Amino acid sequence: MAAKVDDKTSDIPERLYDSTNNKTYKRMRFFGKGGFAKCYEIIDVVTNDVYAGKIVSKKLMMKHNQKEKMTQEITIHRSLNHTNIVKFHGFFEDNFNIYIVLELCKKRSMMELHKRRKTITEYECRYYIYQIIQGVKYLHDNRIIHRDLKLGNLFLNDMLHVKIGDFGLATRIEYEGERKKTLCGTPNYIAPEILTKKGHSYEVDIWSIGCVMYTLLVGQPPFETKTLKDTYSKIKKCDYRVPSYLRKSAADMVISMLQSNPESRPTIGELLNFEFLSSSPVPMFLPSSCLTMAPRLELNETMDHENAHRKPLTELNGIKDDTRLESTFLKNNLHDAITASAQVCRHNEDYRSDIESLYQQLTNLINAKPRLLQGNLGDENTDPAAQPLFWISKWVDYSDKYGFGYQLCDEGIGVMFNDTTKLILLPNQINVHFIDKDGKESYMTTTDYSKALDKKMKLLSYFKRYMTEHLVKAGANNVNFESDQISRMPHLHSWFRTTCAVVMHLTNGTVQLNFSDHMKIILCPRMSAITYMDHEKNFRTYRFSTILQHGCSKDLYQKMRYAHEKLSKMLEKMFF
């Protein structure tokens, strides 16, 4: 028998009233949960300003003696004001909950970035680490230690600016030389002096920044093991390895922070003088496509002076280990370009490994026979942070003549031609990427492109016109033209039609199925999640682990089984 579903938002009112400031907020969509808190988007009914509402149940807090900790978190956070720290807008309470009004960081945390990307380029790492240091420097200058710096507490706004959040473990240094004794932190990022209870201070944040930087560049935390005991043992021995592919300036900076002796670590201010940050300009912005794809990093103008012509990134592959070229090129730019191009090539292997991973995850889920529910699971069980950043919002199949055209949710347009070459027009309607049969990318604009592509460019505009007749005007998306210069968009890797669905596989790993009943599912192997989109474009994103635990609707289960069957067909094709 199908089980009933309950949605436990009943103890949180639709309207939240702050009597002290005479403000009313309307509770909007569920944004996520953690610890004792649930997070919603909330909107000020008078000004229409949107915030994050962190709602903490008093019942849960009392049960776990968290009241004092909560008071400390509020006291510290409300005293802060810095561009790289989540802004605290206020708090109030009723009989059931405490409501904290915070800046809304729509691009989630750096944990999701890490899961979707695995590793990022040094160019991007410089951008993020510089901002993290600025935020932590402000904290240390104000005698505050965060004590829980990790990817999940580093949030990103729409512009991809880093905002440090979650001050639940933060503490204030009351007098010069005070050492704290509390055991706190997150296993993979915890400093050795906290584990050995020798007393700790600002240096624990430096250690955590070292762990964050290592994780971003290498793809996993430096001390990660299968058990907590082994991880703690490695931390105490400072037992980790720096991969040989990390460039010296990056490795030096990580090693300086991951020192057993806290006194050997640089202060937060000293970090800014490291070559990794000082030898080349820190990027001013990153496009949001970087959340899911490596940026396109061409070699900078200096190369032109060396008579080196700009080439598509993938053509740089051959020079990866040729140190003779190091003096000819600006080291930073060359290294970043190679890192990015290596990512492009690694992507080719990733196409298959993403599908294999997804197939395996669905196999495990189906074999576990999850409960079948009459309706959808409640908001409580969705995970909006795992929602896809890109999906295909429109498509047109003209493959009997030319190819398959599609529009992404950000208004970018792509065509996969019958000869398997691809053209992508970015949302700014100016930049165009061409991908040849071997996956090599080259970049051009709508007015400046190779004559050999004349016919394909005409077809691209034909597809675009066909699909955008009913589209809101471009520009509605607040496109930053400069950032588009380094955007690399996910594009269609393969597609096929069946009797009841169109199956589309994007280069960022997601697989989308548009069913003839107008429902869509988007499967993401990297977030281990499925998104169910109904006729009204309502998204419900569930982690596979949630479905294992709580079940899912009959309809979603059937669609997953169908997807599983099609993934098996895709794998068969990939092996031939």
XYZ file of C-alpha atoms in Angstrom:
576
model
C 0.000 0.000 0.000
C 1.252 3.494 -0.826
C 2.309 5.530 2.185
C 0.980 8.990 3.046
C 3.257 12.021 2.921
C 3.501 14.644 5.611
C 5.015 18.100 5.243
C 6.255 19.413 8.562
C 6.268 23.131 7.871
C 3.092 23.557 9.944
C 5.002 24.917 12.958
C 6.461 27.681 10.778
C 3.895 30.365 9.931
C 3.383 31.644 6.370
C 3.870 35.193 7.653
C 6.660 36.012 10.074
C 6.130 39.098 12.236
C 9.002 41.010 13.814
C 7.182 43.086 16.460
C 10.279 45.028 17.583
C 10.872 46.501 14.132
C 7.243 46.222 13.008
C 8.224 44.181 9.923
C 6.351 41.335 8.277
C 8.032 38.753 6.090
C 6.305 36.254 3.831
C 7.810 32.781 3.894
C 8.683 31.774 0.339
C 10.411 28.670 -1.021
C 12.318 26.191 1.081
C 16.046 26.789 0.761
C 17.614 23.966 2.783
C 18.265 22.720 6.298
C 21.135 21.975 8.641
C 21.550 21.280 12.344
C 18.536 22.719 14.170
C 17.702 25.237 11.449
C 15.577 25.326 8.334
C 16.209 27.964 5.753
C 13.636 29.690 3.562
C 13.679 32.584 1.181
C 11.662 35.278 2.938
C 10.383 38.536 1.506
C 9.701 41.829 3.288
C 6.040 42.467 2.394
C 6.543 46.267 2.335
C 9.867 46.663 0.485
C 9.825 43.356 -1.464
C 13.465 42.820 -0.431
C 14.374 39.136 -0.385
C 16.414 37.568 2.413
C 17.383 34.188 3.787
C 15.335 33.301 6.864
C 17.166 30.918 9.182
C 14.462 29.436 11.383
C 15.537 27.591 14.527
C 13.070 25.461 16.499
C 13.093 26.352 20.223
C 11.951 22.840 21.092
C 14.991 21.288 19.392
C 17.299 23.897 20.875
C 16.141 23.260 24.443
C 16.432 19.513 23.920
C 20.074 19.839 22.910
C 21.079 22.696 25.250
C 21.889 24.993 22.359
C 20.487 28.254 23.768
C 23.812 29.716 24.912
C 25.496 28.771 21.636
C 22.703 30.451 19.683
C 22.987 33.648 21.750
C 26.740 33.746 21.095
C 26.230 33.176 17.354
C 23.748 36.067 17.135
C 25.900 38.388 19.290
C 28.982 37.824 17.142
C 27.288 37.795 13.730
C 25.228 40.957 14.276
C 28.410 42.897 15.133
C 29.981 42.171 11.735
C 29.880 44.238 8.562
C 32.125 43.237 5.652
C 31.543 42.557 1.969
C 32.890 38.972 2.327
C 30.707 38.074 5.302
C 27.027 37.085 5.065
C 25.145 40.209 6.151
C 23.096 39.960 9.338
C 19.817 41.906 8.974
C 18.088 41.114 12.252
C 16.415 38.493 14.431
C 13.147 38.002 16.323
C 11.226 35.157 17.948
C 7.802 33.743 18.763
C 6.748 30.889 21.063
C 8.059 28.231 18.719
C 11.050 29.543 16.780
C 13.888 32.029 16.548
C 14.046 33.787 13.168
C 17.344 35.144 11.855
C 17.194 37.408 8.794
C 20.325 37.084 6.649
C 21.647 38.075 3.240
C 20.449 35.557 0.647
C 23.282 33.795 -1.198
C 21.491 32.341 -4.202
C 24.467 30.466 -5.633
C 24.650 28.322 -2.494
C 27.948 27.265 -0.932
C 31.357 26.320 -2.282
C 30.555 22.721 -1.327
C 28.172 22.478 -4.303
C 30.809 24.095 -6.543
C 33.316 21.444 -5.391
C 30.880 18.571 -6.011
C 29.960 19.764 -9.485
C 33.499 20.623 -10.575
C 35.736 18.255 -8.565
C 38.744 20.545 -9.117
C 38.988 24.177 -10.156
C 41.701 26.094 -12.032
C 44.314 28.177 -10.202
C 42.812 31.254 -11.846
C 39.507 30.620 -10.054
C 41.210 29.500 -6.851
C 43.058 32.843 -6.691
C 39.706 34.624 -6.984
C 38.045 32.670 -4.163
C 40.989 32.424 -1.760
C 41.682 36.170 -1.978
C 38.093 36.926 -0.897
C 38.157 34.313 1.878
C 41.342 35.918 3.224
C 39.748 39.392 3.104
C 36.765 38.169 5.132
C 38.894 36.277 7.672
C 41.295 39.248 7.989
C 38.327 41.406 8.985
C 37.335 38.786 11.605
C 40.848 38.504 13.032
C 41.253 42.302 13.075
C 38.099 42.302 15.207
C 39.473 39.568 17.502
C 37.091 36.884 16.213
C 38.065 33.319 15.267
C 35.549 31.576 13.014
C 36.647 28.014 13.912
C 34.507 26.315 11.276
C 35.809 27.544 7.927
C 34.906 24.910 5.356
C 33.403 24.786 1.862
C 29.875 24.396 3.262
C 30.177 27.665 5.234
C 31.545 29.725 2.339
C 28.535 31.031 0.442
C 28.264 32.614 -3.004
C 25.935 35.377 -4.125
C 24.659 35.977 -7.673
C 27.954 37.642 -8.626
C 29.922 34.674 -7.204
C 31.307 36.848 -4.396
C 32.357 34.794 -1.365
C 30.398 35.379 1.843
C 31.582 33.693 5.053
C 28.628 32.420 7.085
C 27.573 30.229 10.028
C 29.084 31.725 13.187
C 27.809 28.909 15.420
C 31.340 27.958 16.529
C 32.888 31.441 16.364
C 34.493 32.919 19.454
C 35.939 36.254 20.521
C 39.456 36.582 21.920
C 38.998 38.552 25.150
C 42.656 39.313 25.907
C 46.028 39.185 24.144
C 47.418 35.638 24.019
C 44.200 33.900 25.151
C 44.037 30.252 24.050
C 40.656 28.553 23.652
C 40.186 24.937 24.750
C 36.839 23.876 23.235
C 36.893 20.870 20.909
C 35.098 22.140 17.823
C 35.206 22.186 14.046
C 34.537 19.852 11.136
C 36.696 16.694 10.923
C 38.361 17.320 7.541
C 39.266 20.936 8.385
C 40.066 20.751 12.101
C 43.518 21.951 13.224
C 45.826 19.601 15.181
C 46.031 21.904 18.234
C 42.230 21.643 18.655
C 42.465 17.830 18.635
C 45.330 17.749 21.133
C 43.496 20.311 23.346
C 46.681 22.357 23.722
C 44.746 25.570 23.457
C 44.160 27.370 20.154
C 43.729 30.793 18.616
C 43.596 32.559 15.217
C 45.928 30.009 13.627
C 43.137 27.408 13.429
C 41.455 29.532 10.725
C 44.704 29.634 8.735
C 44.882 25.827 8.865
C 41.279 25.615 7.614
C 42.007 27.997 4.706
C 44.908 25.669 3.788
C 42.474 22.714 3.764
C 39.966 24.692 1.656
C 42.626 25.718 -0.891
C 43.973 22.159 -1.137
C 40.442 20.740 -1.618
C 39.635 23.206 -4.413
C 42.851 22.512 -6.339
C 43.218 18.767 -5.697
C 39.578 17.668 -5.547
C 39.492 16.182 -2.049
C 40.468 17.347 1.463
C 44.149 16.771 2.415
C 43.488 14.450 5.377
C 40.355 12.665 4.179
C 40.145 8.949 4.979
C 37.325 6.441 5.404
C 37.215 6.780 9.204
C 37.257 9.652 11.665
C 40.001 7.949 13.688
C 42.350 7.744 10.671
C 41.583 11.322 9.625
C 42.415 12.622 13.128
C 45.566 10.519 13.184
C 46.711 12.000 9.846
C 45.939 15.539 11.036
C 47.979 15.064 14.234
C 50.931 13.783 12.166
C 50.320 16.429 9.478
C 50.396 13.521 7.049
C 49.254 14.630 3.584
C 50.665 14.742 0.070
C 50.914 17.624 -2.368
C 50.403 16.306 -5.922
C 53.311 17.035 -8.273
C 51.033 18.789 -10.768
C 50.374 21.682 -8.355
C 52.431 24.671 -9.384
C 55.121 25.720 -6.906
C 53.470 28.993 -5.859
C 50.196 27.192 -5.053
C 51.948 24.313 -3.269
C 54.095 26.731 -1.214
C 51.036 28.597 0.002
C 49.163 25.422 0.997
C 52.233 23.968 2.767
C 52.778 27.210 4.716
C 49.235 26.976 6.151
C 49.264 23.237 6.877
C 52.024 23.335 9.521
C 51.665 21.249 12.707
C 53.051 24.052 14.819
C 50.529 26.928 14.838
C 53.341 29.464 15.301
C 54.912 28.390 11.994
C 51.786 29.334 10.026
C 51.558 32.758 8.405
C 49.142 35.314 9.862
C 46.086 36.174 7.774
C 47.727 39.409 6.584
C 50.910 37.613 5.546
C 48.941 35.299 3.263
C 48.309 38.222 0.901
C 52.059 38.498 0.208
C 52.404 34.940 -1.127
C 53.477 34.639 -4.751
C 50.285 32.723 -5.596
C 48.288 35.904 -4.962
C 50.851 38.629 -5.603
C 52.524 37.537 -8.855
C 49.454 37.956 -11.050
C 46.295 40.031 -10.776
C 43.493 38.470 -8.777
C 40.464 38.120 -11.119
C 37.788 40.741 -10.441
C 34.867 38.503 -11.412
C 33.939 35.014 -12.595
C 30.957 34.068 -14.755
C 28.360 31.841 -13.091
C 29.080 29.160 -15.727
C 32.186 28.469 -13.562
C 29.920 26.777 -11.037
C 29.618 23.847 -13.409
C 32.317 24.228 -16.138
C 35.980 25.331 -16.137
C 36.370 28.851 -17.527
C 37.840 29.375 -20.939
C 41.293 30.802 -20.236
C 43.144 31.922 -23.287
C 46.772 32.990 -22.941
C 46.995 36.651 -22.222
C 48.242 39.480 -24.409
C 51.887 38.813 -23.461
C 51.818 35.794 -25.709
C 51.097 37.979 -28.716
C 54.396 39.787 -28.116
C 56.145 36.429 -28.255
C 54.614 35.806 -31.704
C 52.393 33.149 -30.213
C 48.949 33.214 -31.731
C 45.825 32.607 -29.737
C 44.605 29.090 -30.203
C 41.752 27.044 -28.839
C 42.694 25.733 -25.420
C 42.750 22.110 -26.403
C 45.592 22.792 -28.841
C 47.793 23.611 -25.867
C 47.764 20.046 -24.639
C 50.979 19.027 -26.270
C 53.036 21.513 -24.281
C 52.062 20.362 -20.846
C 55.467 19.019 -19.841
C 57.701 21.138 -22.058
C 59.547 23.357 -19.575
C 61.521 25.077 -22.357
C 58.391 27.032 -23.136
C 58.087 28.348 -19.598
C 60.309 31.344 -20.287
C 58.481 32.210 -23.496
C 55.036 32.347 -21.910
C 53.866 34.086 -18.803
C 53.966 31.165 -16.401
C 50.666 31.936 -14.709
C 48.664 32.268 -17.878
C 50.209 29.228 -19.481
C 49.620 27.128 -16.404
C 46.023 28.259 -16.053
C 45.370 27.638 -19.731
C 46.862 24.158 -19.497
C 44.867 23.398 -16.352
C 41.705 24.488 -18.123
C 42.545 22.577 -21.284
C 43.384 19.491 -19.272
C 39.931 19.833 -17.761
C 38.407 19.986 -21.231
C 40.199 16.793 -22.204
C 39.462 15.116 -18.925
C 35.855 15.966 -19.657
C 35.956 13.535 -22.583
C 36.650 10.707 -20.150
C 34.151 12.213 -17.740
C 31.316 11.850 -20.246
C 31.431 8.103 -19.883
C 32.325 8.033 -16.179
C 29.395 10.370 -15.386
C 26.978 8.032 -17.181
C 28.527 4.971 -15.517
C 28.282 6.639 -12.105
C 24.663 7.647 -12.711
C 23.742 4.164 -13.921
C 25.350 2.626 -10.821
C 23.598 5.068 -8.457
C 20.205 4.330 -10.048
C 20.892 0.573 -10.016
C 21.535 0.710 -6.249
C 18.419 2.810 -5.697
C 16.114 0.551 -7.718
C 17.540 -2.620 -6.144
C 16.809 -1.180 -2.698
C 13.077 -0.985 -3.619
C 12.210 2.413 -2.054
C 8.710 2.972 -0.628
C 6.173 4.224 -3.164
C 4.188 7.239 -1.976
C 0.834 8.610 -3.105
C 2.198 12.121 -3.528
C 5.537 13.926 -3.559
C 7.740 14.061 -0.489
C 7.325 17.320 1.456
C 9.615 20.340 1.118
C 11.549 19.113 4.135
C 12.980 16.307 2.048
C 13.908 18.293 -1.039
C 17.428 19.575 -1.481
C 17.282 22.832 -3.449
C 21.084 23.187 -3.272
C 21.399 20.161 -5.584
C 19.056 21.676 -8.192
C 20.668 21.841 -11.653
C 22.156 25.181 -12.737
C 21.592 24.465 -16.417
C 18.868 22.526 -18.171
C 17.332 22.502 -21.631
C 14.230 24.672 -21.682
C 13.329 24.289 -25.394
C 14.382 21.974 -28.176
C 13.660 21.414 -31.845
C 14.499 18.232 -33.728
C 15.457 19.007 -37.313
C 17.809 16.045 -37.572
C 16.220 14.713 -40.750
C 17.960 17.667 -42.434
C 20.426 19.603 -40.256
C 20.547 18.713 -36.594
C 19.111 19.245 -33.129
C 18.631 22.756 -31.719
C 18.060 23.628 -28.075
C 17.878 26.550 -25.720
C 19.371 26.457 -22.221
C 17.555 27.963 -19.247
C 19.927 30.961 -19.315
C 18.858 31.814 -22.894
C 22.017 30.423 -24.496
C 21.321 28.577 -27.760
C 23.031 25.461 -29.079
C 22.895 23.315 -32.191
C 24.266 19.811 -32.528
C 24.659 19.249 -36.259
C 24.249 15.889 -37.928
C 28.039 15.714 -38.450
C 28.373 15.941 -34.584
C 29.988 19.386 -34.636
C 28.346 21.932 -32.343
C 27.760 25.672 -32.189
C 26.821 27.477 -28.991
C 25.618 31.059 -28.824
C 26.103 32.561 -25.354
C 23.261 34.448 -23.621
C 24.858 37.790 -24.537
C 23.970 36.894 -28.171
C 27.537 37.843 -29.247
C 30.021 35.136 -28.242
C 29.941 31.852 -30.156
C 31.795 28.623 -29.362
C 32.433 26.013 -32.058
C 33.187 22.430 -31.024
C 34.583 20.160 -33.726
C 34.126 16.380 -34.043
C 37.054 15.718 -31.657
C 35.740 18.054 -28.991
C 38.209 20.875 -29.698
C 36.791 24.281 -28.927
C 37.348 27.535 -30.786
C 35.877 30.910 -29.967
C 34.435 33.614 -32.164
C 31.613 36.144 -32.280
C 28.470 36.491 -34.383
C 30.243 39.073 -36.557
C 33.750 37.628 -36.614
C 33.928 33.936 -37.490
C 35.585 31.577 -39.932
C 33.984 31.648 -43.396
C 33.978 27.833 -43.340
C 31.251 28.095 -40.705
C 29.045 30.364 -42.771
C 26.295 27.810 -43.401
C 26.306 26.575 -39.793
C 26.098 30.124 -38.431
C 23.067 30.759 -40.682
C 21.455 27.563 -39.374
C 22.212 28.617 -35.786
C 20.349 31.872 -36.314
C 17.500 29.964 -37.970
C 17.198 27.660 -34.945
C 17.468 30.668 -32.644
C 14.689 32.539 -34.428
C 12.477 29.458 -34.378
C 12.938 29.003 -30.619
C 12.929 32.581 -29.384
C 9.753 33.844 -30.988
C 8.036 33.840 -27.586
C 11.075 34.603 -25.451
C 11.433 37.531 -23.049
C 13.921 40.030 -24.395
C 17.597 39.251 -23.840
C 19.081 41.373 -21.106
C 16.404 40.211 -18.703
C 19.094 37.883 -17.464
C 21.453 40.609 -16.279
C 24.329 39.291 -18.385
C 27.793 40.595 -17.584
C 29.409 40.865 -21.015
C 32.943 40.901 -19.639
C 32.415 37.695 -17.704
C 31.051 36.060 -20.844
C 34.542 36.434 -22.305
C 35.696 33.510 -20.162
C 32.435 31.551 -19.898
C 32.426 27.990 -21.063
C 28.863 26.767 -21.274
C 27.727 23.204 -20.793
C 26.513 21.904 -24.143
C 24.709 18.910 -25.539
C 27.021 15.901 -25.741
C 24.483 13.433 -27.129
C 20.738 12.996 -27.518
C 18.187 10.500 -28.826
C 14.443 10.099 -29.044
C 12.364 7.189 -27.840
C 8.641 6.561 -28.172
C 7.884 8.487 -24.998
C 10.844 10.768 -24.244
C 13.732 12.845 -25.550
C 16.972 11.977 -23.731
C 19.677 14.661 -23.583
C 23.135 14.383 -22.028
C 24.979 17.633 -21.235
C 28.744 18.028 -20.878
C 28.410 18.958 -17.186
C 27.272 15.390 -16.457
C 23.506 15.903 -16.231
C 21.055 13.741 -18.141
C 17.641 15.222 -18.911
C 14.556 13.313 -20.025
C 11.592 15.240 -21.405
C 8.573 12.916 -21.382
C 5.588 13.065 -23.692
C 3.371 13.791 -20.646
C 5.353 17.087 -20.383
C 7.094 16.076 -17.176
C 10.885 16.389 -17.097
C 13.520 14.753 -14.956
C 17.120 15.904 -14.658
C 19.609 13.457 -13.163
C 22.944 14.648 -11.783
C 25.614 12.037 -11.004
C 27.868 14.576 -9.253
C 25.214 15.794 -6.822
C 23.657 12.280 -6.613
C 20.272 13.856 -7.131
C 17.192 13.879 -9.333
C 15.072 16.911 -10.181
C 11.428 16.450 -11.068
C 9.926 19.307 -13.071
C 6.158 19.474 -13.489
C 4.009 21.277 -16.073
C 4.242 24.551 -14.100
C 8.068 24.329 -14.087
C 8.019 23.622 -10.349
C 11.273 21.984 -9.337
C 11.567 19.316 -6.697
C 15.114 18.085 -6.211
C 15.769 14.963 -4.149
C 19.069 13.350 -3.237
C 19.092 9.635 -4.069
C 19.872 9.003 -0.379
C 16.603 10.774 0.614
C 14.592 8.589 -1.760
C 16.286 5.498 -0.292
C 15.279 6.607 3.181
C 11.807 8.088 2.623
C 10.631 6.782 -0.749
C 9.200 8.741 -3.686
C 6.032 9.091 -5.744
C 5.013 6.241 -8.017
C 5.339 8.435 -11.092
C 8.867 9.560 -10.231
C 9.883 5.958 -9.542
C 8.595 4.814 -12.940
C 10.439 7.654 -14.665
C 13.651 6.709 -12.834
C 13.297 3.109 -13.944
C 12.823 4.276 -17.517
C 15.901 6.519 -17.270
C 17.895 3.591 -15.849
C 16.969 1.480 -18.866
C 18.023 4.275 -21.285
C 21.330 4.860 -19.453
C 22.122 1.200 -19.992
C 21.585 1.712 -23.760
C 23.799 4.820 -23.687
C 26.605 2.871 -22.026
C 26.372 0.093 -24.620
C 26.806 2.686 -27.393
C 29.722 4.367 -25.608
C 31.687 1.138 -25.464
C 31.536 0.515 -29.200
